[in-house]
Coordinates of C-alpha atoms and ligand atoms in Angstrom, one line a residue:
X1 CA -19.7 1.2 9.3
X2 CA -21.8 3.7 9.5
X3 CA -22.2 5.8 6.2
X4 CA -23.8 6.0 3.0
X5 CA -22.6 3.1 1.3
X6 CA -25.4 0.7 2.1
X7 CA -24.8 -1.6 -0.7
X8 CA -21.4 -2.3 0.7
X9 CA -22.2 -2.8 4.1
X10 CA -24.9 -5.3 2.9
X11 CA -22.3 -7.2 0.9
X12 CA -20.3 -6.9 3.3
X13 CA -22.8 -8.7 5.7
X14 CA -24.0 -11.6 3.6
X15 CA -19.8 -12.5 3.0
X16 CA -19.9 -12.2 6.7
X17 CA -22.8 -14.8 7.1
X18 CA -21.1 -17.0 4.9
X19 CA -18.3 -17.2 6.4
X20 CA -20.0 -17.5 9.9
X21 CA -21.4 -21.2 8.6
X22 CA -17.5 -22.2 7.9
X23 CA -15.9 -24.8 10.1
X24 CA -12.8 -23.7 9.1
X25 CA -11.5 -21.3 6.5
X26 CA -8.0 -20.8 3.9
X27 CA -7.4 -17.0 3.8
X28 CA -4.9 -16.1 1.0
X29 CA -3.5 -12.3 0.3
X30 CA -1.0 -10.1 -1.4
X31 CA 2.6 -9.6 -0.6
X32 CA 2.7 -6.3 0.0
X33 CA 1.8 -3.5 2.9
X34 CA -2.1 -3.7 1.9
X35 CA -2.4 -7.1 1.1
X36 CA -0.2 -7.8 4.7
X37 CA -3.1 -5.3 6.5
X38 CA -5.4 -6.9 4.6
X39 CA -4.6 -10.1 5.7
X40 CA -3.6 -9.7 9.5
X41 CA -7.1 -7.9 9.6
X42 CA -9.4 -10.7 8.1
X43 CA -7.0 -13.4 10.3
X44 CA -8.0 -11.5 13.3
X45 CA -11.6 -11.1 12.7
X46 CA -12.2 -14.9 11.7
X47 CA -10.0 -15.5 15.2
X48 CA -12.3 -13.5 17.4
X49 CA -15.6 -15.3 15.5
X50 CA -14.2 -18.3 16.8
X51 CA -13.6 -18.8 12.6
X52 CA -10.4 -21.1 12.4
X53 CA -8.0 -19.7 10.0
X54 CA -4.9 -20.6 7.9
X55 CA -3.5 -17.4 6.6
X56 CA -1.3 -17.9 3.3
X57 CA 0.6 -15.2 1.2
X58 CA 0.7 -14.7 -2.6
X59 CA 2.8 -12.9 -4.9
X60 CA 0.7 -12.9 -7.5
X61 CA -2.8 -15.5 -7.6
X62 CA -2.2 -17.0 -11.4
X63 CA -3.7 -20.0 -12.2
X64 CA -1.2 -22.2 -10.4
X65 CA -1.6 -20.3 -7.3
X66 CA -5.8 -21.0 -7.4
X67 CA -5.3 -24.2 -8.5
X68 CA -3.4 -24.9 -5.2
X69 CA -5.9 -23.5 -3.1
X70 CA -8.1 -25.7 -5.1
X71 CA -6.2 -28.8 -3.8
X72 CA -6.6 -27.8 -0.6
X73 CA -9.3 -29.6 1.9
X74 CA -10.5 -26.1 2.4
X75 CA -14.5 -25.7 1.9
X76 CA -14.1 -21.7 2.2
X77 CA -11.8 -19.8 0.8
X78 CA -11.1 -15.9 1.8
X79 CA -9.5 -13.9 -0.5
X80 CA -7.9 -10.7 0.1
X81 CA -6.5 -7.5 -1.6
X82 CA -6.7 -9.6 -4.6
X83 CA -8.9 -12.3 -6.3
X84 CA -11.5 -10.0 -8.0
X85 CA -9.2 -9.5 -11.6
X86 CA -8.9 -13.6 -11.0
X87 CA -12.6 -14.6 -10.9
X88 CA -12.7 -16.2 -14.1
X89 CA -10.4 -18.6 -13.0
X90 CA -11.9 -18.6 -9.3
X91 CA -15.3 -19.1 -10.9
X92 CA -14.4 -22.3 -12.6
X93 CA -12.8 -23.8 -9.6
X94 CA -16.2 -23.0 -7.5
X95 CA -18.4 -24.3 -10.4
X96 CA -16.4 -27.8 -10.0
X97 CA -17.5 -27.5 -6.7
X98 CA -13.6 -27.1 -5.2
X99 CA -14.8 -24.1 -2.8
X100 CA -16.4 -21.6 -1.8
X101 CA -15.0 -18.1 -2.3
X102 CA -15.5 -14.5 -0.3
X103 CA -13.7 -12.1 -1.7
X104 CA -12.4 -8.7 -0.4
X105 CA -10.4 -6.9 -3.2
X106 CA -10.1 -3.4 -4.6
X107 CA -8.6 -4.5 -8.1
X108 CA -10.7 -4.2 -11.8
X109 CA -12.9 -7.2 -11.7
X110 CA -12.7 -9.5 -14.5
X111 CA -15.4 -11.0 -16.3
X112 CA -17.1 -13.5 -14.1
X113 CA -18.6 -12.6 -10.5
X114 CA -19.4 -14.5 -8.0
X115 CA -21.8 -14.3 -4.8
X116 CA -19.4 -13.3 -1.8
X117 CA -17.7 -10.4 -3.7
X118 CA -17.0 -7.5 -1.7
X119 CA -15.4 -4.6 -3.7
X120 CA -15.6 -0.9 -3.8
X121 CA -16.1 -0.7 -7.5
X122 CA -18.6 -2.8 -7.8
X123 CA -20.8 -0.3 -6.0
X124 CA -19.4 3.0 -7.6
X125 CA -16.3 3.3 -4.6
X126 CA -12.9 4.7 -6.3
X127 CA -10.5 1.5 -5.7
X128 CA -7.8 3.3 -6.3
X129 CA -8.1 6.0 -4.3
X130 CA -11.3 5.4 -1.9
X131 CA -10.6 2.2 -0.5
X132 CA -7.8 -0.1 -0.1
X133 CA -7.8 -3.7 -0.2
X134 CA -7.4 -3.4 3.7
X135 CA -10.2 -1.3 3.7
X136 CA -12.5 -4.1 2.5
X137 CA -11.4 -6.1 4.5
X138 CA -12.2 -3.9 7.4
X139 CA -15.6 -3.4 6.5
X140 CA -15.9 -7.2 6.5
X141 CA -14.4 -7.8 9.6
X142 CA -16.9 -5.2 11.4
X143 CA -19.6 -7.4 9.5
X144 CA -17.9 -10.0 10.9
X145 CA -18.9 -8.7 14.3
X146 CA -22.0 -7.8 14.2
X147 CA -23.3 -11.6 12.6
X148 CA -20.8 -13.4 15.2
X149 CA -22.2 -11.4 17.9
X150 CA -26.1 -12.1 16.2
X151 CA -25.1 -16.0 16.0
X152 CA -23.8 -15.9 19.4
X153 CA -20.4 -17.2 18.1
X154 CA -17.8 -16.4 21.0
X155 CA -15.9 -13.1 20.2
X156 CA -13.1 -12.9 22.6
X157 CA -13.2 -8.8 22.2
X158 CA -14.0 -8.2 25.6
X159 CA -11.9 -10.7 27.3
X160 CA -8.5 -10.8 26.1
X161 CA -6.0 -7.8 27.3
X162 CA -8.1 -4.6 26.8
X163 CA -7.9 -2.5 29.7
X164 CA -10.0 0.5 29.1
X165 CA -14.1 0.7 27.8
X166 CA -13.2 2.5 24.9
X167 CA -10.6 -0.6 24.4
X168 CA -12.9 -3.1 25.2
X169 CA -15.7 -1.7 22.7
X170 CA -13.4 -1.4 19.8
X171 CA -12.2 -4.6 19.9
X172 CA -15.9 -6.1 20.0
X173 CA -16.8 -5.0 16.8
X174 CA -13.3 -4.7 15.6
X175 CA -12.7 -0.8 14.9
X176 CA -9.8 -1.7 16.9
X177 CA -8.7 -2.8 13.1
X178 CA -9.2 0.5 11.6
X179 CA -5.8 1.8 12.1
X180 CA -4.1 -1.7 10.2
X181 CA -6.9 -0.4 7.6
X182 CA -5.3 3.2 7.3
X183 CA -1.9 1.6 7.1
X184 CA -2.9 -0.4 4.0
X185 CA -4.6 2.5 2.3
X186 CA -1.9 4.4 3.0
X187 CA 1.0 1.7 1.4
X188 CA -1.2 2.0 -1.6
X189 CA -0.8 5.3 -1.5
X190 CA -4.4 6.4 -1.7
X191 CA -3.3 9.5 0.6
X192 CA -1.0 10.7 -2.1
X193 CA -3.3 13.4 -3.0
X194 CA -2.1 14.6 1.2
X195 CA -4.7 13.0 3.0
X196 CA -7.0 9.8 2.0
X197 CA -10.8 10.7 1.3
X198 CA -14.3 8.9 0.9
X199 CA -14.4 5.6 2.4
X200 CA -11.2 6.0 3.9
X201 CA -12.1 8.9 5.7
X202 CA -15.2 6.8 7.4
X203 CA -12.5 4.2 8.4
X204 CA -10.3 7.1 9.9
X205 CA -13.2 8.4 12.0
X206 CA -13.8 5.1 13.2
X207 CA -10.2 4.3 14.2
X208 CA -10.1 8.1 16.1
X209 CA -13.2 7.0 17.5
X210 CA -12.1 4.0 18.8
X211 CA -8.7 5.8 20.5
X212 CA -6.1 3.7 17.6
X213 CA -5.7 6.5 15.3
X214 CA -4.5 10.2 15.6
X215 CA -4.7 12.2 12.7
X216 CA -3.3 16.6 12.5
X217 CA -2.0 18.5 9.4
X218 CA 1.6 18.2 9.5
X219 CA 4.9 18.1 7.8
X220 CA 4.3 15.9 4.6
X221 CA 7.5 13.9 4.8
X222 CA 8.3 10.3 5.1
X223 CA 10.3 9.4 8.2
X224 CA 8.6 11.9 10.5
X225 CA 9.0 9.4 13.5
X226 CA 12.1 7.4 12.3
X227 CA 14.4 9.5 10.9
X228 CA 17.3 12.5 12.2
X229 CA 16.1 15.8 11.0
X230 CA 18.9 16.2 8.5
X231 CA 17.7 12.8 6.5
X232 CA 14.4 13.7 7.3
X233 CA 15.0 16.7 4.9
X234 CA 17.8 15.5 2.7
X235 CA 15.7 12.7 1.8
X236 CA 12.8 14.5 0.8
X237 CA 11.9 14.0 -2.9
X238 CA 8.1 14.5 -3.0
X239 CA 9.0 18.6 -3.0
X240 CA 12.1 19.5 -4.2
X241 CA 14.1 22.6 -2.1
X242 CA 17.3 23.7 -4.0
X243 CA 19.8 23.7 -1.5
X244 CA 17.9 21.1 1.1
X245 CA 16.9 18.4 -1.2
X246 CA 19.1 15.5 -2.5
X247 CA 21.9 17.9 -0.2
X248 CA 23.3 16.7 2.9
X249 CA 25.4 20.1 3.8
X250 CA 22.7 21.9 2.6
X251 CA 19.8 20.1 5.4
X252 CA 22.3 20.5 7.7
X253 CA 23.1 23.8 7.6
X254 CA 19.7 24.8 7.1
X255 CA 19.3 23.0 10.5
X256 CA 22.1 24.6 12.5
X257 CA 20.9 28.0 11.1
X258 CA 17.6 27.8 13.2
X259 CA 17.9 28.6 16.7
X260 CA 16.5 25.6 18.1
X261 CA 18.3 23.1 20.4
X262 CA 17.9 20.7 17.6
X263 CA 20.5 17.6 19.0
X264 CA 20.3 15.9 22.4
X265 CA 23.3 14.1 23.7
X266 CA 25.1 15.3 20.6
X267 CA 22.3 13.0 18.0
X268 CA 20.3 14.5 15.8
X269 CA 16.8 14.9 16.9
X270 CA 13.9 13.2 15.3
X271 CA 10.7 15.4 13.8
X272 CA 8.2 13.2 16.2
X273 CA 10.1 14.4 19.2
X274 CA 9.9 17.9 18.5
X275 CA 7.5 20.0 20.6
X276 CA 4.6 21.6 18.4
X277 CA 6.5 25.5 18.8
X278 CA 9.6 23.6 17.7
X279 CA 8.0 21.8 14.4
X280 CA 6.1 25.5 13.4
X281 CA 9.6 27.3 13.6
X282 CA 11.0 24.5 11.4
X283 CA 8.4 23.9 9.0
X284 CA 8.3 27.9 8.9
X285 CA 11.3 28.2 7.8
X286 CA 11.1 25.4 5.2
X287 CA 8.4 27.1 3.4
X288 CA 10.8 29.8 3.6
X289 CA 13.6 28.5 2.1
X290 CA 10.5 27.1 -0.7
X291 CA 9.4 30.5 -1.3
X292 CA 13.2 32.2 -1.9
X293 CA 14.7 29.0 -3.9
X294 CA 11.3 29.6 -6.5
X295 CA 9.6 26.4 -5.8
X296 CA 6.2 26.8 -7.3
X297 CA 3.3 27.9 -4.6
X298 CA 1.3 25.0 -5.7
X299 CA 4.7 22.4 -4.4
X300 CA 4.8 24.3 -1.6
X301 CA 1.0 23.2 -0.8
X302 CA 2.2 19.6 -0.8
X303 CA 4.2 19.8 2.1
X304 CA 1.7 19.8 4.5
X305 CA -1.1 17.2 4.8
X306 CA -2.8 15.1 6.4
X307 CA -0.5 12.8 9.2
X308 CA -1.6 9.6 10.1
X309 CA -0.5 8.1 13.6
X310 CA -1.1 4.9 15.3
X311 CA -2.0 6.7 18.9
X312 CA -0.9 3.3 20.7
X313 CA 2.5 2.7 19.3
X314 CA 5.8 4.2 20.9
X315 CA 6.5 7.5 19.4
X316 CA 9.4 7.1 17.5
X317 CA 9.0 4.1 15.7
X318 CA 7.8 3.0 12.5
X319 CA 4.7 1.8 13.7
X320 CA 3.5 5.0 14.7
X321 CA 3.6 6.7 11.2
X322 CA 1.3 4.9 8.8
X323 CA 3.6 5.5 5.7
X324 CA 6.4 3.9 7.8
X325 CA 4.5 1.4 8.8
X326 CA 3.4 0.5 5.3
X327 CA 7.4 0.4 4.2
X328 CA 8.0 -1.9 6.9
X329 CA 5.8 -4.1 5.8
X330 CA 6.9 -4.1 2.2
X331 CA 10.1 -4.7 3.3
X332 CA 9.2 -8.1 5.0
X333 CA 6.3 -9.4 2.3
X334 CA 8.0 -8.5 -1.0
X335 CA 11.2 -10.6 0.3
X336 CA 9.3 -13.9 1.0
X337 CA 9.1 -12.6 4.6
X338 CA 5.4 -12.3 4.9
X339 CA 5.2 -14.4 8.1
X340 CA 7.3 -11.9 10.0
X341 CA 4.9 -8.3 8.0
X342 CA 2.0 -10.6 9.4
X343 CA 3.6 -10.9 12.8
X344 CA 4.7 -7.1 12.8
X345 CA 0.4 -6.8 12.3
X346 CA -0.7 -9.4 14.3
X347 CA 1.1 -7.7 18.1
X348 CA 4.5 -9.4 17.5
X349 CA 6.5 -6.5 18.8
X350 CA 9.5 -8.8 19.8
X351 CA 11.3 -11.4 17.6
X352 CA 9.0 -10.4 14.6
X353 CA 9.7 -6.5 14.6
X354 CA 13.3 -6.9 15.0
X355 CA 13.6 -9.1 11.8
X356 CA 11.3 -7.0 10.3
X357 CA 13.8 -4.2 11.0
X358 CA 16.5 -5.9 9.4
X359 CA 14.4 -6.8 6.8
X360 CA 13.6 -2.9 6.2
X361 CA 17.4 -1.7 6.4
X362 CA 17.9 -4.2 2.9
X363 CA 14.7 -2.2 1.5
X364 CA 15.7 0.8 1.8
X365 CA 18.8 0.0 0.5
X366 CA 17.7 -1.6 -2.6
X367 CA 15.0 0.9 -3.4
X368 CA 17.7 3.7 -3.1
X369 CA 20.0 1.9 -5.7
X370 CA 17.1 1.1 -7.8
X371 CA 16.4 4.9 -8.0
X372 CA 20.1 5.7 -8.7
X373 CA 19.8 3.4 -11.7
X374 CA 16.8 4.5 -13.6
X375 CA 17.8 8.2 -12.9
X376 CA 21.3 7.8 -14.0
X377 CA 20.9 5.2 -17.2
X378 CA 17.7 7.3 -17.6
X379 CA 14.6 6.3 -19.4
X380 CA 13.5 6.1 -23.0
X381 CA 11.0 8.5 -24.1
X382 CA 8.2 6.9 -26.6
X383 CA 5.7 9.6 -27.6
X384 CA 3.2 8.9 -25.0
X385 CA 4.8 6.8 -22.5
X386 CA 8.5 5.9 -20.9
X387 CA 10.1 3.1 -20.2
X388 CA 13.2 0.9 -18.3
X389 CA 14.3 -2.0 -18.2
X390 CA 16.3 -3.5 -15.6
X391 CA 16.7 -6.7 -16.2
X392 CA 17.6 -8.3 -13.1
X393 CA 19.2 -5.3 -11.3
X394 CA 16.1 -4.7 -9.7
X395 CA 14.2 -7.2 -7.7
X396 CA 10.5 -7.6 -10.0
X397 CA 8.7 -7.5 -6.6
X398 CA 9.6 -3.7 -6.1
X399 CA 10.2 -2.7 -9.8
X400 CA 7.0 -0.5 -9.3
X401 CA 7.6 1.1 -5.9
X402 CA 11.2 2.4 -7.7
X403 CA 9.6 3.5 -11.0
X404 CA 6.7 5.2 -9.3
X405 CA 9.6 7.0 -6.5
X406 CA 11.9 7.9 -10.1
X407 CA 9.2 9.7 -11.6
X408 CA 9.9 13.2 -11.4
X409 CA 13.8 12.8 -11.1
X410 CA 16.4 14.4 -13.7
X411 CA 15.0 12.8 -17.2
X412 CA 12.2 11.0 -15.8
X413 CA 8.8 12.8 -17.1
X414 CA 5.6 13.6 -14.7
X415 CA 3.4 13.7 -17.9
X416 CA 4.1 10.5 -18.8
X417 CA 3.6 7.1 -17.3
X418 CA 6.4 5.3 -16.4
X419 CA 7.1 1.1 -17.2
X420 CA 9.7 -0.6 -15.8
X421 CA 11.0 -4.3 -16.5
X422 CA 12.4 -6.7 -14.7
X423 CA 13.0 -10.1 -14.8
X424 CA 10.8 -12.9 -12.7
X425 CA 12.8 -15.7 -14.8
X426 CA 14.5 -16.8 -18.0
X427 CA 10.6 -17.1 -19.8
X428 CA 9.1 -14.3 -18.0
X429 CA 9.3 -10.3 -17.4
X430 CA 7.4 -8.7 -14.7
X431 CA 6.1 -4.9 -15.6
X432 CA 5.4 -2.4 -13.6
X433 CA 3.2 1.1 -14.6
X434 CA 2.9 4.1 -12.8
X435 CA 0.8 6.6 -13.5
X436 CA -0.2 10.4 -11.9
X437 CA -3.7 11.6 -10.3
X438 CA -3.2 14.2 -12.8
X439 CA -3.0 11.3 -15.8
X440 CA -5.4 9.4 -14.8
X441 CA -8.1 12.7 -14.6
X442 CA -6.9 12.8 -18.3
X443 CA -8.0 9.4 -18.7
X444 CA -5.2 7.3 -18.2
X445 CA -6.7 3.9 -16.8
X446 CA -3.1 1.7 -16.7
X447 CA -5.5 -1.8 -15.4
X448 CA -7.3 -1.4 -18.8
X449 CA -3.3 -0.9 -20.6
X450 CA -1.9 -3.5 -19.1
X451 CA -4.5 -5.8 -18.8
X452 CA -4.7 -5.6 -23.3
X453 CA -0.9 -5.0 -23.9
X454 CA 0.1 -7.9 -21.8
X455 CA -2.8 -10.2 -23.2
X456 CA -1.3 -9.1 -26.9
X457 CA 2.1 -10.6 -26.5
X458 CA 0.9 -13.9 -24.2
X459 CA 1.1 -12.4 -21.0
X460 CA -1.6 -11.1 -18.2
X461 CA -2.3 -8.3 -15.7
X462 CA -4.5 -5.8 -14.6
X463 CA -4.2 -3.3 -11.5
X464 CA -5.5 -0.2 -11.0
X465 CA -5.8 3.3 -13.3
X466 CA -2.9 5.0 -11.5
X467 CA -0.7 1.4 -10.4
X468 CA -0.8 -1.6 -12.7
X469 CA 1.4 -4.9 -13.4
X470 CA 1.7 -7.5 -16.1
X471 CA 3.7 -10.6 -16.2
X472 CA 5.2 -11.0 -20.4
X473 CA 6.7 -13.7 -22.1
X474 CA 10.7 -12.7 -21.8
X475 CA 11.8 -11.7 -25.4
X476 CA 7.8 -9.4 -25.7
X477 CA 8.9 -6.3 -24.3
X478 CA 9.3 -3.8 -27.3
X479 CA 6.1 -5.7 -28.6
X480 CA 4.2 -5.0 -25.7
X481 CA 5.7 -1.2 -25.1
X482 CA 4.4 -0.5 -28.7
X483 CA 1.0 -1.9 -27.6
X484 CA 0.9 0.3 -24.1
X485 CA 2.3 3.3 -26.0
X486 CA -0.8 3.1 -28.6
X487 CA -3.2 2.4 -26.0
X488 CA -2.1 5.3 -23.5
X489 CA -2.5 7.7 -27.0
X490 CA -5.9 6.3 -27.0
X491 CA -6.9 7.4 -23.7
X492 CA -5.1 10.7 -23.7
X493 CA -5.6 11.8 -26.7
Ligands
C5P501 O1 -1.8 -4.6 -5.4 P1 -2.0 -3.3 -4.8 O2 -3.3 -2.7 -5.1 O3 -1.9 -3.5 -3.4 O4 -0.8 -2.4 -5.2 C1 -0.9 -1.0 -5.4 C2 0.4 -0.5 -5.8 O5 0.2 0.7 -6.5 C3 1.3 -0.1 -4.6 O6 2.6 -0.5 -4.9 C4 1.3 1.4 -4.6 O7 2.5 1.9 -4.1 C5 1.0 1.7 -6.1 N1 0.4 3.0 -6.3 C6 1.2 4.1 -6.7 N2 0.6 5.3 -6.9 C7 -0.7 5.5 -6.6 C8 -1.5 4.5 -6.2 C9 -0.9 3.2 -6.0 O8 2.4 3.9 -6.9 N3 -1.2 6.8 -6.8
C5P502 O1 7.8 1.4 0.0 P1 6.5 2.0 -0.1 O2 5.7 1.5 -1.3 O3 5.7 2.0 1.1 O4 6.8 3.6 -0.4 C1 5.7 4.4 -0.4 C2 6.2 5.8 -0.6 O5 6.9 6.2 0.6 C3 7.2 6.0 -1.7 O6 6.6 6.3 -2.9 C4 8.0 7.2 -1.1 O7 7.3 8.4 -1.4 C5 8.0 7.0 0.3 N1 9.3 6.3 0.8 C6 10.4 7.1 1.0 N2 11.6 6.6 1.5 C7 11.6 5.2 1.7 C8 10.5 4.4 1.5 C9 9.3 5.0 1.1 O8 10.4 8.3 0.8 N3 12.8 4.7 2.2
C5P503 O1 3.5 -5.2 -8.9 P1 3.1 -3.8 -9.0 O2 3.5 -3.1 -7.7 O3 3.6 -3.1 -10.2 O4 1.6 -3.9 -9.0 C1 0.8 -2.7 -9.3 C2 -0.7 -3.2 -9.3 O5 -1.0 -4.0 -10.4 C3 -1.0 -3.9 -8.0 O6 -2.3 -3.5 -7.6 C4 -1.0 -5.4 -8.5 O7 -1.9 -6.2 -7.7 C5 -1.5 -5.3 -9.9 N1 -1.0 -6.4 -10.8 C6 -1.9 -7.2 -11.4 N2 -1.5 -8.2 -12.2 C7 -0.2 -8.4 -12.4 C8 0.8 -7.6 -11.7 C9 0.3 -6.6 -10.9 O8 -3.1 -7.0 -11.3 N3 0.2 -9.4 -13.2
ZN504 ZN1 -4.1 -3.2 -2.6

């Protein structure tokens, strides 16, 4: 990449030389949309060095899961999207000589380092908002094409399918790969600020470049490709509209009010098919209906931003937004479907993107209910943080995409971060934290919150300032709310 993050880029190079000398290597990464990005792009990457490659999913890398990899025959271990707030453990494992590890994260490190460790903040990168864990592993992967193509190791980027130059090129040194890397940063949502900036903006350059990425200011809503224009605006939470938010007749009628052919063959268009004079006069008139129903000029900003589209997948399909994309993929990985997220990634666009599909319909469902149920049993208000629990009405896998989508609902404070409970088992409770931009510029660093409110009770985590999880011993939770409630005082105060 070209840019000025030497440092990186040299890391980046020597992880890439190291894995070069492997005869074989164990790659192992997160369950969800980044760590699924992050994943299908290192698996692809090893597969054009000629690198063999077993590609293995994690919900969480604890002990157990290192000691596995341990057991394995694997020499070389790749780890990606996490593995960084795990190196203690991963250091003693390499000190007893079990493997070698190259790691490609974005999370808080933990104590111990280690010589292959490739991570933004280790060389002053934001990883919660700069780079992804996809994004690392897209800057290793071009490293991984430029020493392949030094050590003459066969890269099949110039053989296998590509039909134009441009094509060709991109897949040689893999920039091909930047559009799985937007996808990832965006599922972390490192573009929620409306579009995604430093090293992220290198890897969108790069992606444009190399003809897989599209980027324009444009409507900022999800289901721009996907969904009918009413749902398209009914379902928009991130700016509220009195009268179109949360409102079916409302959207609706807004619709039927412009004078636009806005149906074909009596179905609701979608936003993707519009023609650019048809998407000004709606989004026109949106900002219209804003501006009369008193939503403040500053939420009116927010809906435009920065669009991200996959320029080679069929318009109209998940796969062409980036923030659709990224769902899809949680909807496979955080329901033990990684196989078929990694498929969706790796060009499966048959048997793998219909289950994954399926898979999403479920999602969508259970995120929807999840939201219903925080907003309506509401959450309880400690001087400096909020909290749920839900027990086991919420699956602990997406516990933290709900709380982070409640925030902002009826009863359900923006100054505040949110936690939210859930149960893994009968000994343990998962914990999810969502924080603001506008919190964390306060000081709000959740990683650091969870990572000493957790350890207090007997339990573990870490994350990032503005995201972070923690896995308690069941029966800890007031315990460890008091803890997070004093330590988020701390910081804000
Ligand atoms: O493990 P990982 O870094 O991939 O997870 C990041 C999580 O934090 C995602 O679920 C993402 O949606 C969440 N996040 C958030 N708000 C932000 C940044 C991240 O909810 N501003
Ligand atoms: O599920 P995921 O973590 O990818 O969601 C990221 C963001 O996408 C959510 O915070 C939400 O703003 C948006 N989203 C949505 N409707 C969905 C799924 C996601 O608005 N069904
Ligand atoms: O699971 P959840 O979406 O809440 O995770 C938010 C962030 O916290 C993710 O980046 C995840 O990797 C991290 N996390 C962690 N340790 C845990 C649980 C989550 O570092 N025990
Ligand atoms: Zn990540």
């Amino acid at each position: 990449m070209a840019g000025p993050i030497p440092e990186l880029e040299e890391r980046a190079t020597r992880c890439a030389q190291r894995l070069c000398e492997a005869d074989r290597v164990l790659l192992a990464s997160h369950i969800d949309a980044d760590g699924l990005t992050s994943g299908a792009i290192a698996t692809q990457a090893l597969e054009r060095a000629s690198i063999p490659v077993e590609t293995i999913f994690e919900k969480q890398l604890d002990d157990d899961a290192i000691a596995a990899i341990a057991a394995t025959e694997y020499d070389t271990v790749c780890f990606t999207d996490f593995g960084s707030g795990q190196l203690d453990s991963i250091a003693e494992h390499e000190d007893a000589g079990a493997f070698t590890p190259i790691i490609a994260d974005h999370h808080q490190p933990a104590d111990s380092d280690t010589e292959y460790h490739l991570n933004p903040l280790l060389f002053g990168i934001d990883g919660a908002s700069e780079l992804s864990g996809a994004g690392a592993s897209y800057v290793l992967a071009r490293a991984l094409a430029d020493v392949a193509d030094e050590t003459g190791l066969a890269t099949d980027g110039g053989t296998s399918g590509a039909t134009t130059d441009t094509a060709t090129d991109a897949r040689a040194d893999n920039r091909d790969l930047a559009a799985l890397a937007v996808v990832g940063a965006v599922g972390d949502m490192q573009a929620s600020g409306g579009k995604l900036q430093g090293a992220n903006e290198k890897i969108v350059a790069e992606g444009v470049d190399a003809g897989v990425l599209e980027t324009g200011k444009d409507l900022a809503l999800y289901g721009k490709q996907t969904r009918p224009l009413p749902k398209l605006l009914e379902y928009a939470s991130d700016v509220h509209i009195p009268g179109i938010s949360n409102n079916e007749a409302g959207a609706l009628q807004f619709l039927e009010d412009l004078d636009l052919e806005l149906k074909a063959d009596g179905e609701w268009r979608r936003w993707s098919g519009l023609t650019n004079d048809e998407k000004q006069t709606v989004a026109s008139a949106l900002v219209r209906k804003a501006v009369s129903t008193g939503v403040p000029a500053g939420k009116i900003d927010g809906l435009v931003g920065t669009a991200y589209v996959l320029s080679e997948e069929p318009v109209g399909t998940e796969l062409r937004d980036a923030s659709e994309f990224s769902t899809l993929l949680n909807a496979t990985a955080r329901y033990e479907r990684a196989d078929v997220g990694l498929g969706v990634c790796l060009g499966d666009r048959e048997g793998a993107l219909e289950q994954a599909r399926t898979l999403l319909r479920n999602h969508r469902r259970n995120l929807s209910e999840g939201i219903t149920l925080i907003t309506n049993e509401g959450v309880t208000h400690e001087e400096h943080v909020q909290w749920f629990d839900a027990g086991d009405r919420i699956r602990e896998t997406i516990v933290g995409i709900v709380a982070g989508m409640a925030m902002g609902n009826d009863g359900v404070s923006h100054s505040k971060p949110i936690f939210a409970f859930a149960a893994k088992n009968d000994e343990e409770t998962k914990v999810s934290a969502r924080g603001t931009h506008n919190l964390v510029r306060q000081g709000l660093d959740l990683s650091s919150v969870m990572s000493e409110a957790s350890q207090a009770v007997g339990g573990d985590g870490g994350g990032h300032n503005v995201a972070a999880g923690a896995t308690v011993p069941a029966g800890e939770e007031s315990e460890f709310i008091e803890h997070a409630n004093e330590l988020v005082g701390e910081q804000l105060g």
